[in-house]
XYZ file of C-alpha atoms in Angstrom:
766
model
C 135.809 295.584 -2.456
C 135.410 298.805 -4.470
C 135.580 297.013 -7.815
C 132.720 294.701 -6.909
C 130.582 297.475 -5.461
C 131.112 299.524 -8.592
C 129.820 296.618 -10.642
C 126.762 296.330 -8.432
C 125.994 300.021 -8.902
C 126.320 299.657 -12.670
C 123.815 296.829 -12.766
C 120.284 297.575 -11.691
C 118.558 295.295 -14.149
C 120.832 292.328 -14.919
C 118.725 289.456 -16.164
C 119.789 285.919 -15.383
C 118.423 283.074 -17.516
C 118.661 279.396 -16.729
C 116.763 276.524 -18.312
C 117.731 273.945 -15.754
C 120.103 273.119 -12.958
C 123.600 274.300 -13.806
C 122.975 275.130 -17.499
C 123.653 278.776 -18.403
C 122.044 280.058 -21.542
C 122.830 283.771 -21.378
C 126.435 284.659 -20.492
C 126.601 288.323 -19.621
C 129.209 291.061 -19.686
C 131.051 290.952 -16.355
C 130.698 294.722 -16.054
C 126.942 294.396 -15.436
C 126.937 291.446 -13.038
C 125.913 291.839 -9.420
C 125.784 289.691 -6.306
C 122.441 288.184 -7.349
C 124.005 287.006 -10.587
C 126.828 285.163 -8.804
C 124.587 283.850 -6.029
C 122.125 282.401 -8.560
C 124.997 281.000 -10.600
C 126.447 279.147 -7.600
C 123.031 278.060 -6.305
C 122.340 276.302 -9.597
C 125.871 274.889 -9.726
C 125.519 273.379 -6.243
C 122.189 271.574 -6.918
C 123.532 268.170 -8.028
C 124.271 265.844 -5.139
C 127.765 266.400 -3.804
C 128.454 269.233 -6.199
C 128.750 271.954 -3.550
C 131.809 270.510 -1.831
C 133.557 269.625 -5.089
C 133.014 273.028 -6.701
C 133.803 274.935 -3.506
C 137.113 273.113 -3.080
C 137.939 273.598 -6.749
C 137.391 277.331 -6.416
C 139.557 277.376 -3.295
C 142.415 275.731 -5.203
C 142.059 278.037 -8.216
C 141.986 281.162 -6.050
C 145.202 280.518 -4.109
C 147.303 278.591 -6.650
C 150.707 280.147 -7.315
C 150.030 279.701 -11.044
C 147.092 278.342 -13.093
C 146.638 274.566 -12.776
C 145.098 272.097 -15.182
C 141.756 270.487 -14.363
C 143.555 267.144 -14.158
C 145.990 268.522 -11.578
C 143.143 269.996 -9.551
C 141.333 266.656 -9.637
C 144.501 264.925 -8.445
C 145.044 267.433 -5.639
C 141.467 267.040 -4.436
C 140.887 263.391 -5.363
C 137.803 264.370 -7.388
C 136.432 264.389 -10.926
C 134.913 267.791 -11.581
C 135.542 268.840 -15.189
C 131.939 268.157 -16.254
C 130.589 270.090 -13.284
C 132.701 273.123 -14.092
C 131.925 273.097 -17.791
C 128.199 272.732 -17.233
C 127.772 275.193 -14.392
C 130.513 277.842 -14.262
C 131.554 278.353 -17.877
C 130.494 282.003 -17.753
C 133.094 282.838 -15.089
C 135.692 280.067 -15.426
C 137.623 279.057 -18.518
C 139.141 275.649 -19.213
C 141.725 276.052 -21.984
C 142.604 273.446 -24.596
C 145.493 272.251 -22.409
C 143.141 271.922 -19.442
C 144.333 275.038 -17.607
C 141.630 276.511 -15.356
C 141.381 280.279 -14.912
C 138.801 282.668 -13.529
C 137.937 284.947 -16.446
C 135.688 287.269 -14.453
C 137.781 289.310 -11.970
C 134.676 290.587 -10.197
C 133.659 286.990 -9.460
C 136.972 286.591 -7.615
C 136.211 289.701 -5.562
C 132.701 288.403 -4.837
C 134.011 285.103 -3.459
C 136.443 286.917 -1.126
C 133.861 289.424 0.174
C 132.300 287.786 3.236
C 129.534 290.322 3.623
C 128.419 290.155 -0.009
C 128.998 286.484 -0.761
C 127.308 285.154 2.372
C 127.255 281.346 2.287
C 129.324 281.389 -0.900
C 132.223 283.177 0.808
C 135.610 281.503 0.391
C 138.103 282.115 3.183
C 141.625 282.559 1.797
C 143.311 281.145 4.897
C 141.178 278.000 4.764
C 141.962 277.718 1.055
C 145.685 277.706 1.794
C 145.101 275.029 4.423
C 143.291 272.884 1.869
C 146.047 273.396 -0.685
C 148.795 272.557 1.825
C 147.017 269.349 2.823
C 146.485 268.429 -0.829
C 150.168 268.995 -1.595
C 151.237 266.642 1.202
C 148.771 263.978 0.071
C 149.980 264.154 -3.544
C 153.645 264.022 -2.538
C 153.223 261.076 -0.202
C 151.207 259.211 -2.828
C 153.323 259.927 -5.907
C 156.914 260.328 -4.700
C 159.029 257.284 -5.392
C 162.632 256.128 -5.684
C 164.395 257.070 -8.953
C 161.282 258.793 -10.213
C 162.936 259.881 -13.486
C 164.366 256.403 -14.169
C 167.967 257.661 -14.230
C 170.170 254.950 -15.708
C 173.624 255.923 -14.439
C 175.166 257.870 -11.589
C 178.106 258.901 -13.767
C 176.271 261.834 -15.362
C 174.806 265.149 -14.274
C 171.132 265.935 -14.750
C 171.918 268.382 -17.555
C 173.904 265.705 -19.396
C 170.876 263.431 -19.818
C 169.610 264.139 -23.373
C 165.943 263.373 -22.726
C 165.721 264.785 -19.203
C 162.819 267.119 -20.062
C 160.869 264.222 -21.540
C 161.533 262.151 -18.410
C 160.219 264.954 -16.234
C 157.036 265.252 -18.320
C 156.510 261.497 -18.360
C 157.277 260.594 -14.768
C 156.607 263.691 -12.633
C 152.952 264.691 -12.882
C 152.085 268.374 -13.050
C 150.367 268.158 -9.653
C 153.492 266.634 -8.102
C 155.648 269.322 -9.686
C 153.376 271.968 -8.190
C 153.244 270.336 -4.751
C 157.007 269.806 -4.541
C 157.753 273.456 -5.332
C 154.960 275.285 -3.512
C 153.813 273.235 -0.487
C 155.608 275.428 2.034
C 154.072 278.644 0.671
C 150.571 277.368 1.406
C 151.571 275.818 4.725
C 152.747 279.089 6.260
C 149.521 280.855 5.157
C 147.211 278.177 6.552
C 144.829 278.655 9.454
C 145.191 277.849 13.135
C 142.322 275.363 13.132
C 144.294 272.983 10.930
C 147.757 273.679 12.348
C 147.864 270.433 14.314
C 146.792 268.199 11.441
C 149.117 269.921 8.958
C 151.954 269.711 11.470
C 151.321 265.977 11.753
C 151.415 265.629 7.963
C 154.689 267.538 7.816
C 156.104 265.310 10.540
C 155.212 262.233 8.491
C 156.641 263.826 5.347
C 159.914 264.591 7.165
C 160.628 260.905 7.756
C 162.916 259.057 5.354
C 162.516 258.269 2.515
C 160.041 261.070 1.657
C 162.587 263.926 1.961
C 165.025 262.095 -0.340
C 162.338 261.361 -2.926
C 161.240 264.996 -2.739
C 164.852 266.081 -3.335
C 164.835 264.014 -6.528
C 161.922 266.078 -7.860
C 163.309 269.507 -6.931
C 166.683 268.465 -8.338
C 165.085 267.465 -11.637
C 163.106 270.716 -11.754
C 166.087 272.906 -10.797
C 164.349 274.168 -7.651
C 166.823 273.142 -4.943
C 167.807 276.712 -4.062
C 164.230 277.812 -3.409
C 163.603 274.805 -1.204
C 166.078 276.075 1.402
C 164.057 279.198 2.193
C 160.867 277.113 2.061
C 162.184 274.720 4.699
C 163.182 277.609 6.929
C 159.710 279.143 6.573
C 158.131 275.787 7.445
C 160.426 275.393 10.436
C 159.511 278.841 11.740
C 155.787 278.094 11.270
C 155.946 274.916 13.327
C 155.221 274.852 17.043
C 156.123 271.242 17.718
C 159.795 271.105 18.701
C 160.411 267.572 17.425
C 158.986 268.252 13.976
C 160.793 271.589 13.887
C 164.055 269.713 14.527
C 163.290 267.245 11.737
C 162.612 270.019 9.224
C 165.815 271.758 10.247
C 167.609 268.445 9.737
C 166.367 268.324 6.127
C 167.452 271.916 5.600
C 170.965 271.199 6.879
C 171.150 268.096 4.684
C 170.284 270.041 1.522
C 172.488 273.017 2.392
C 175.448 270.770 3.195
C 175.094 268.745 0.000
C 173.731 271.406 -2.314
C 176.229 270.622 -5.067
C 175.526 266.899 -5.516
C 171.785 267.257 -4.859
C 171.327 270.005 -7.426
C 173.634 268.516 -10.059
C 172.882 264.773 -10.133
C 169.860 262.930 -8.737
C 171.655 259.630 -7.949
C 174.128 261.523 -5.776
C 171.366 262.461 -3.358
C 171.973 258.921 -2.158
C 175.542 257.970 -3.010
C 177.247 261.325 -2.336
C 175.121 262.786 0.451
C 173.927 260.106 2.841
C 177.426 258.639 3.513
C 178.934 261.984 4.505
C 176.052 263.303 6.605
C 176.239 263.966 10.342
C 175.879 260.647 12.186
C 173.750 262.296 14.850
C 171.172 263.378 12.280
C 167.918 261.423 12.487
C 167.475 261.733 8.725
C 170.956 260.326 8.120
C 170.376 257.461 10.551
C 167.102 256.522 8.852
C 168.613 256.875 5.391
C 171.715 254.778 6.084
C 169.421 251.978 7.204
C 167.140 252.333 4.179
C 169.904 252.798 1.581
C 172.827 250.662 2.759
C 174.636 249.889 -0.475
C 176.664 253.024 -0.816
C 179.928 254.368 0.560
C 180.806 254.024 4.223
C 182.966 256.677 5.880
C 184.935 254.712 8.458
C 187.124 257.533 9.762
C 186.800 261.304 9.610
C 183.019 261.509 9.599
C 181.020 264.187 11.412
C 178.964 263.400 14.482
C 176.793 266.444 13.948
C 176.221 269.015 11.262
C 179.020 271.516 11.020
C 178.606 274.649 13.100
C 177.001 277.601 11.388
C 178.761 279.487 8.712
C 181.660 279.938 7.215
C 184.027 281.851 5.043
C 182.254 282.368 1.769
C 184.988 282.300 -0.817
C 184.475 283.121 -4.457
C 186.865 283.363 -7.342
C 186.931 287.146 -7.640
C 186.911 290.204 -5.358
C 183.381 291.066 -4.151
C 182.204 294.543 -5.013
C 178.730 294.143 -3.573
C 177.530 292.251 -0.499
C 173.874 292.296 0.533
C 171.551 290.242 2.725
C 168.204 288.936 1.504
C 165.395 290.762 3.360
C 164.782 287.578 5.375
C 168.411 287.515 6.481
C 168.843 283.900 5.389
C 170.826 284.307 2.204
C 173.491 286.623 0.871
C 174.137 287.760 -2.669
C 177.578 288.909 -3.711
C 178.645 290.586 -6.913
C 182.055 290.379 -8.523
C 183.528 290.080 -11.996
C 180.461 289.584 -14.238
C 178.775 287.223 -11.771
C 176.377 287.128 -8.851
C 176.808 284.384 -6.244
C 174.187 283.289 -3.699
C 175.092 281.889 -0.275
C 173.162 280.263 2.553
C 173.682 282.282 5.746
C 173.113 279.429 8.194
C 175.486 276.968 6.575
C 177.731 279.195 4.497
C 177.279 276.892 1.509
C 177.391 278.419 -1.936
C 173.932 278.123 -3.463
C 175.225 278.378 -6.965
C 176.057 281.168 -9.310
C 173.425 283.096 -11.207
C 173.739 282.681 -14.963
C 176.283 285.178 -16.183
C 174.308 288.255 -17.143
C 176.888 291.043 -17.016
C 179.992 291.618 -19.101
C 181.980 293.436 -16.423
C 182.223 293.837 -12.639
C 178.979 293.721 -10.663
C 179.074 296.907 -8.610
C 175.777 296.927 -6.727
C 172.999 294.565 -5.680
C 169.603 295.385 -4.186
C 166.727 293.144 -3.113
C 163.062 293.950 -3.443
C 161.375 294.383 -0.048
C 159.624 291.000 -0.335
C 162.891 289.294 -1.246
C 161.531 287.780 -4.451
C 163.525 289.852 -6.899
C 166.982 291.230 -7.144
C 168.489 294.045 -9.174
C 172.148 294.269 -10.084
C 174.227 297.073 -11.563
C 177.498 296.693 -13.396
C 180.411 298.434 -15.002
C 179.026 297.109 -18.294
C 176.509 300.012 -18.098
C 173.482 297.740 -17.549
C 171.096 296.619 -14.824
C 169.602 293.155 -14.639
C 166.557 291.819 -12.827
C 166.652 288.353 -11.279
C 164.257 285.917 -9.674
C 165.861 285.580 -6.244
C 164.414 282.093 -5.760
C 165.338 280.481 -9.069
C 168.308 282.645 -10.003
C 166.927 283.184 -13.493
C 167.229 286.565 -15.167
C 164.060 288.432 -16.114
C 164.128 289.576 -19.703
C 166.969 291.441 -21.335
C 169.529 293.722 -19.663
C 168.224 297.193 -18.842
C 170.207 299.373 -21.245
C 169.938 303.128 -21.077
C 172.929 304.292 -19.073
C 175.930 305.457 -21.067
C 178.585 304.656 -18.461
C 179.141 302.414 -15.448
C 176.245 301.801 -13.068
C 177.413 302.642 -9.544
C 174.325 302.137 -7.378
C 170.915 300.428 -7.532
C 168.067 300.644 -5.026
C 164.511 299.262 -4.837
C 161.689 301.506 -3.710
C 160.045 300.525 -0.384
C 156.984 299.149 -2.206
C 159.178 297.183 -4.614
C 157.627 298.706 -7.730
C 160.518 300.871 -8.858
C 164.288 300.728 -9.072
C 166.583 303.725 -9.046
C 170.060 303.532 -10.527
C 172.983 305.945 -10.456
C 175.756 306.020 -13.008
C 179.065 307.501 -14.051
C 177.098 309.077 -16.925
C 176.002 311.667 -14.312
C 172.340 310.546 -14.382
C 169.782 308.632 -12.336
C 167.263 306.403 -14.046
C 163.978 305.000 -12.757
C 162.770 301.587 -13.873
C 159.575 299.563 -13.586
C 160.619 296.659 -11.381
C 158.030 294.363 -12.975
C 158.662 294.986 -16.654
C 162.168 296.422 -16.633
C 161.032 299.394 -18.694
C 162.626 302.767 -18.032
C 160.312 305.478 -16.713
C 160.594 308.580 -18.839
C 163.850 310.393 -19.405
C 167.021 310.159 -17.302
C 167.080 312.364 -14.201
C 169.627 314.978 -15.190
C 171.116 317.590 -12.957
C 174.400 316.293 -11.585
C 177.571 317.454 -13.326
C 179.727 314.463 -12.382
C 179.463 310.797 -11.391
C 176.459 309.815 -9.285
C 177.945 307.823 -6.394
C 174.908 306.892 -4.320
C 171.112 306.678 -4.672
C 168.595 306.027 -1.914
C 164.773 306.005 -1.652
C 163.071 307.744 1.242
C 161.260 305.384 3.652
C 157.853 306.402 2.218
C 159.104 305.921 -1.356
C 158.127 309.423 -2.459
C 161.605 310.835 -2.917
C 165.068 309.788 -4.046
C 168.319 311.248 -2.794
C 171.493 311.132 -4.864
C 175.071 312.073 -4.066
C 177.688 312.971 -6.621
C 181.295 313.799 -7.319
C 179.973 317.267 -8.276
C 179.892 317.994 -4.501
C 176.081 318.126 -4.330
C 173.093 316.108 -3.160
C 169.909 316.220 -5.170
C 166.337 315.243 -4.314
C 163.912 313.852 -6.874
C 160.200 313.061 -6.976
C 160.018 309.288 -7.388
C 156.657 309.423 -9.184
C 157.499 312.038 -11.793
C 161.291 312.028 -11.881
C 161.283 315.784 -11.450
C 163.963 317.456 -9.386
C 162.663 318.515 -5.980
C 164.041 321.929 -5.211
C 167.579 323.073 -5.840
C 170.739 321.018 -5.376
C 171.846 320.734 -1.760
C 175.098 322.659 -1.731
C 177.506 322.923 1.127
C 180.116 320.229 0.742
C 183.479 321.345 -0.579
C 184.440 318.055 -2.202
C 182.891 314.881 -3.594
C 179.886 313.392 -1.780
C 180.608 309.743 -0.992
C 177.493 308.578 0.839
C 173.867 309.617 1.383
C 171.386 308.107 3.837
C 167.790 308.937 4.799
C 166.832 309.035 8.459
C 164.308 306.337 9.478
C 161.480 308.893 9.589
C 162.442 310.230 6.153
C 162.688 313.833 7.333
C 166.469 314.210 7.144
C 169.392 313.164 4.983
C 172.934 312.623 6.163
C 175.798 312.957 3.705
C 179.510 312.219 3.956
C 182.188 313.812 1.845
C 185.838 313.943 0.924
C 185.776 317.426 2.540
C 186.098 315.648 5.944
C 182.572 316.596 7.088
C 179.081 315.186 7.545
C 176.085 317.334 6.831
C 172.427 317.016 7.794
C 169.699 318.274 5.494
C 165.982 318.950 5.823
C 164.258 316.863 3.142
C 161.285 319.202 2.677
C 163.194 322.478 2.465
C 166.569 321.258 1.233
C 168.215 323.461 3.844
C 171.304 322.406 5.725
C 170.517 321.765 9.377
C 173.045 323.600 11.479
C 176.758 323.573 10.859
C 178.748 320.756 9.271
C 179.661 317.988 11.677
C 183.402 318.503 12.015
C 185.860 316.292 13.771
C 187.231 313.952 11.175
C 190.773 314.609 10.049
C 190.406 313.063 6.612
C 187.876 311.823 4.059
C 184.502 310.641 5.378
C 183.921 307.321 3.648
C 180.616 306.119 5.088
C 177.627 307.410 7.072
C 174.801 305.472 8.689
C 171.768 306.442 10.793
C 170.955 304.424 13.886
C 167.587 302.612 13.683
C 165.966 305.120 16.053
C 167.328 308.052 14.046
C 169.018 309.685 17.030
C 172.632 308.992 16.107
C 174.866 308.867 13.077
C 177.994 306.768 12.760
C 180.690 307.871 10.343
C 183.963 306.321 9.230
C 187.013 307.952 7.735
C 190.249 306.994 6.092
C 192.404 307.900 9.109
C 191.097 304.824 10.917
C 188.561 306.421 13.268
C 184.806 306.203 13.703
C 182.729 308.934 15.233
C 179.251 308.985 16.728
C 177.090 312.081 16.428
C 173.944 313.344 18.126
C 171.487 314.083 15.322
C 169.550 316.679 17.302
C 172.529 318.757 18.429
C 175.090 317.856 15.781
C 177.633 317.308 18.536
C 180.140 314.487 18.547
C 179.344 311.905 21.205
C 182.445 311.192 23.233
C 185.860 310.532 21.795
C 186.543 308.989 18.395
C 186.336 305.214 18.335
C 189.939 304.233 17.844
C 191.242 300.809 17.066
C 191.573 300.639 13.332
C 195.045 301.339 12.031
C 194.044 302.452 8.555
C 191.143 303.383 6.272
C 187.657 302.657 7.655
C 185.747 301.581 4.577
C 182.268 300.876 5.959
C 180.148 301.403 9.074
C 176.806 299.795 9.876
C 174.415 299.794 12.855
C 172.886 296.548 14.068
C 169.078 296.442 13.678
C 168.566 297.026 17.412
C 171.009 299.974 17.379
C 173.169 298.575 20.170
C 176.233 297.699 18.106
C 178.236 299.116 15.255
C 180.299 297.075 12.833
C 183.163 298.639 10.919
C 185.481 297.356 8.214
C 189.044 298.370 7.470
C 191.431 298.139 4.564
C 193.831 295.987 6.605
C 191.298 293.161 6.471
C 189.795 293.433 9.971
C 186.289 294.076 11.239
C 185.561 295.581 14.627
C 182.451 295.589 16.784
C 181.618 298.545 19.016
C 179.132 299.292 21.767
C 177.012 302.068 20.281
C 176.151 303.378 23.757
C 179.645 303.647 25.201
C 181.813 303.662 22.096
C 183.926 300.900 23.579
C 185.245 298.097 21.372
C 183.581 294.744 21.919
C 186.208 292.033 22.176
C 189.108 291.633 19.801
C 189.143 292.608 16.130
C 187.569 290.075 13.815
C 190.582 288.889 11.885
C 190.583 286.609 8.913
C 190.516 288.733 5.796
C 193.817 289.108 3.977
C 193.012 292.364 2.205
C 190.714 295.397 2.282
C 187.304 294.955 3.869
C 185.014 296.856 1.505
C 181.652 296.303 3.120
C 180.118 295.256 6.432
C 176.444 294.606 6.992
C 174.295 293.233 9.801
C 171.663 290.616 9.040
C 168.123 291.900 9.708
C 167.902 289.858 12.927
C 171.161 291.375 14.175
C 172.721 288.007 14.962
C 175.274 287.910 12.180
C 177.601 290.179 10.272
C 178.739 289.738 6.705
C 181.972 291.263 5.458
C 183.296 291.462 1.915
C 186.930 291.930 1.034
C 189.453 292.354 -1.764
C 190.879 289.010 -0.671
C 188.006 287.535 -2.688
C 186.154 286.261 0.377
C 183.012 286.972 2.297
C 183.070 286.093 5.964
C 180.243 285.595 8.404
C 180.637 286.434 12.069
C 178.649 285.953 15.254
C 177.600 289.501 16.170
C 177.471 288.723 19.898
C 180.795 286.948 20.306
C 182.728 288.195 17.295
C 183.680 284.642 16.437
C 183.830 283.530 12.817
C 180.885 281.252 12.240
C 182.966 278.756 10.309
C 184.731 277.723 13.496
C 183.930 274.157 14.469
C 183.422 272.999 18.055
C 186.038 270.623 19.463
C 183.736 267.612 19.214
C 182.702 268.262 15.624
C 184.739 265.287 14.414
C 184.588 261.867 15.957
C 187.451 261.074 18.319
C 188.893 258.411 16.039
C 189.490 260.754 13.133
C 192.622 260.447 11.063
C 195.895 261.489 12.656
C 197.845 264.457 11.371
C 200.559 262.151 10.037
C 198.035 260.173 8.017
C 196.594 263.347 6.512
C 199.837 264.953 5.383
C 200.346 264.668 1.607
C 203.307 262.420 0.941
C 203.746 263.478 -2.684
C 202.221 265.741 -5.296
C 200.346 263.091 -7.240
C 196.616 263.511 -7.657
C 195.973 259.809 -7.252
C 198.278 256.868 -6.762
C 197.932 253.111 -6.545
C 199.941 250.565 -4.648
C 199.618 252.271 -1.236
C 198.906 249.510 1.284
C 196.887 249.836 4.472
C 197.574 247.845 7.604
C 195.128 245.220 6.345
C 197.071 244.980 3.086
C 194.053 245.886 0.947
C 194.956 248.157 -1.952
C 193.862 251.742 -1.590
C 193.736 254.868 -3.684
C 194.785 258.203 -2.178
C 193.164 261.364 -3.585
C 194.280 264.945 -3.008
C 193.107 268.404 -3.954
C 194.634 269.135 -7.362
C 195.864 272.625 -6.531
C 196.703 272.524 -2.828
C 197.418 268.864 -2.200
C 195.899 269.336 1.250
C 192.650 267.400 1.134
C 192.816 263.605 1.181
C 190.306 260.876 0.525
C 191.367 257.258 0.914
C 189.524 254.699 -1.226
C 189.652 250.936 -0.855
C 189.805 249.198 -4.240
C 186.980 246.677 -4.684
C 185.424 244.826 -7.642
C 182.500 246.523 -9.375
C 182.201 248.869 -12.332
C 185.174 248.763 -14.706
C 186.836 251.849 -13.262
C 190.466 252.814 -13.486
C 190.630 254.073 -9.924
C 194.284 254.875 -10.332
C 193.124 257.581 -12.763
C 190.588 259.023 -10.337
C 191.049 262.653 -9.361
C 189.599 264.940 -6.735
C 188.309 268.177 -8.255
C 188.387 271.496 -6.399
C 184.579 271.504 -6.269
C 184.519 268.220 -4.317
C 183.731 265.807 -7.150
C 185.776 262.629 -7.430
C 186.052 262.002 -11.166
C 187.258 259.163 -13.338
C 187.602 260.680 -16.769
C 184.324 262.543 -17.348
C 182.397 260.259 -15.008
C 181.121 261.321 -11.591
C 182.141 258.773 -8.960
C 180.980 260.652 -5.899
C 181.244 263.994 -4.133
C 183.150 264.765 -0.932
C 182.466 267.776 1.346
C 185.328 270.219 0.732
C 186.340 270.359 4.403
C 186.328 266.606 4.996
C 189.381 264.309 5.246
C 188.290 260.732 5.492
C 188.704 256.994 4.961
C 186.074 255.499 2.670
C 185.096 251.834 2.601
C 183.417 251.178 -0.731
C 182.779 247.464 -0.273
C 179.004 248.040 -0.621
C 179.267 250.925 -3.066
C 176.939 250.837 -6.065
C 177.600 253.375 -8.818
C 177.211 253.777 -12.566
C 174.435 251.548 -13.885
C 174.341 249.712 -10.530
C 173.466 252.813 -8.501
C 169.788 251.832 -8.360
C 170.747 248.964 -6.036
C 171.605 251.367 -3.193
C 168.172 250.728 -1.678
C 168.342 246.956 -1.688
C 168.211 245.432 1.771
C 168.311 241.694 2.393
C 164.773 240.360 2.016
C 163.051 243.546 0.811
C 162.991 246.095 -1.968
C 163.151 249.877 -1.888
C 161.649 251.694 1.108
C 158.110 252.947 0.727
């Protein structure tokens, strides 16, 4: 606590005046306050009966809140009334703004409260504060969450089509409920062991229907569905109780599977999600009982959630594929857009607002996973909130040609970018401001930039055949260019200890370089018979893997520079990317014929059969940080996820994924090209409507016509995104992979949607 101790040294004669309990008459400059000042302040504040606990808990909330809260929200979280206490006793260190927002205006007071030795009995433990906040969040949610909290009138519209949606949020979702719904999991995972059991019990209660559904209403209204997925995974990992862990995972799978309807329209949490959920899910079982008046899938339903991921298919080729640091989400960049995907389910988590005007060429996450940087052919970088998907500020404009590479520093404070304008630029990751002048020295395109593991240096490779080193703090060139390659440098990579750099080149060689001296270490690593396209250090730094465009991969001993064994042969064409698994035991490689291969890094032997599925070049392969999955990006406009142990695509469903009575192949074959048709009769002679995918004609949904809203069901259509539409009205959503019979005899939609909860003899669940 250097800041606090400095203040103590400055103040040898601070005078504290008080005329009575809790009334301060002489506010003092915070630079001359010492521990006696704060101790006396709190002693006086705690004198009224019951004041100590109220003020202590208020300070705990203020200290750990993700953002400043109003006094009314704090009162609601704690179940107290403490505005008068704060105003009368702590006004010299705490400010209550006109809107009620509470902030600590004396930073040294914050340090005092967190310094156990100095604060003594006034010490506030941060872990205990998070425990208190987590408990308060659960209490608020279970008290205030309710069915149709925003009083949505019709299920036919999306949230963003409701003109007064912001006013509804302000009127019906209190600020404390907004805070609790968004941030509860952040406080839960930072809470202490002594309250783990009680908080686990509260989470178990919260995980029971209808609370999760009511909570989804709030995060849908606030546009926070994406962030909730990581929060649920963090909560699941924090839990020790297997049953509660399973329930939280159930909620996560529900949201990930129905991300589109949940995030787009609150009523469809009920009418488009519950009916199509896995019948073996406890949440689905509870919800079907509590909300019976919706669709019923009679054939083609799932008995359990679909097996983990998926082919992630976008609308454009993917130029950049990168895992979040937690390994749970993927970001992909293509033509002007960035798409986020859930790794466990393969569901698209939405597209970031379009921020670039040309292809997205590179994506990099901050080490804590909270921010993302993207580079583009439009000559700009953009910063993004990885949780909300919102862009920070304006595009970063200083490059004069395409941005080819972006990279966060290990501490997350800086970003380096390389460009076809032959320069590297450094940026403040918080503000987006450029640091100083461009780093000039290369004479041709900069193809690759990389921070050293300690963040002190940056390496860059270029079409000018050189590698350059730069001081990250000053932007000054470190030494002379590293010369030795006889053609363009395609890839640069620091060793894990930061002492060496490996570089690959179109001159068919790999070179190793000493970072401190800039000297080449030994002779070039020769053995490739064509361009070296990619180089990668093993996690222990002892080996290098390299790929080339003749279809081979080689392993090299870093210490001796000798090739290890024979080339790894199996690819028939250009190897575009090589990557070590985090444990160093496997290598993944991608090829321009659309296949990925797995290799044993110890023996060089291929592991199983090639991973086939891509229809065009594989541009990038990358292991997830836990080493369990591989992501591959291709010119066929898809990203695929694979099981790193078995090599199986994670989209593949187990044989018992569908119920045994699912529709026969004859029933599911399109009989004509119409989008929807009437007059088709089932065996029971009840009129049905048959819906198909507009473009492919391959996906069918059978509706039974029943009385209800005045809908022209013969005009209904099934959109490519899963929505069943009648004109501009949302009827319901269908999972893209599902072919099913739907009985809508109990279905309530439009203005009647609010009746979904009605059960004979009782109202909505509580």
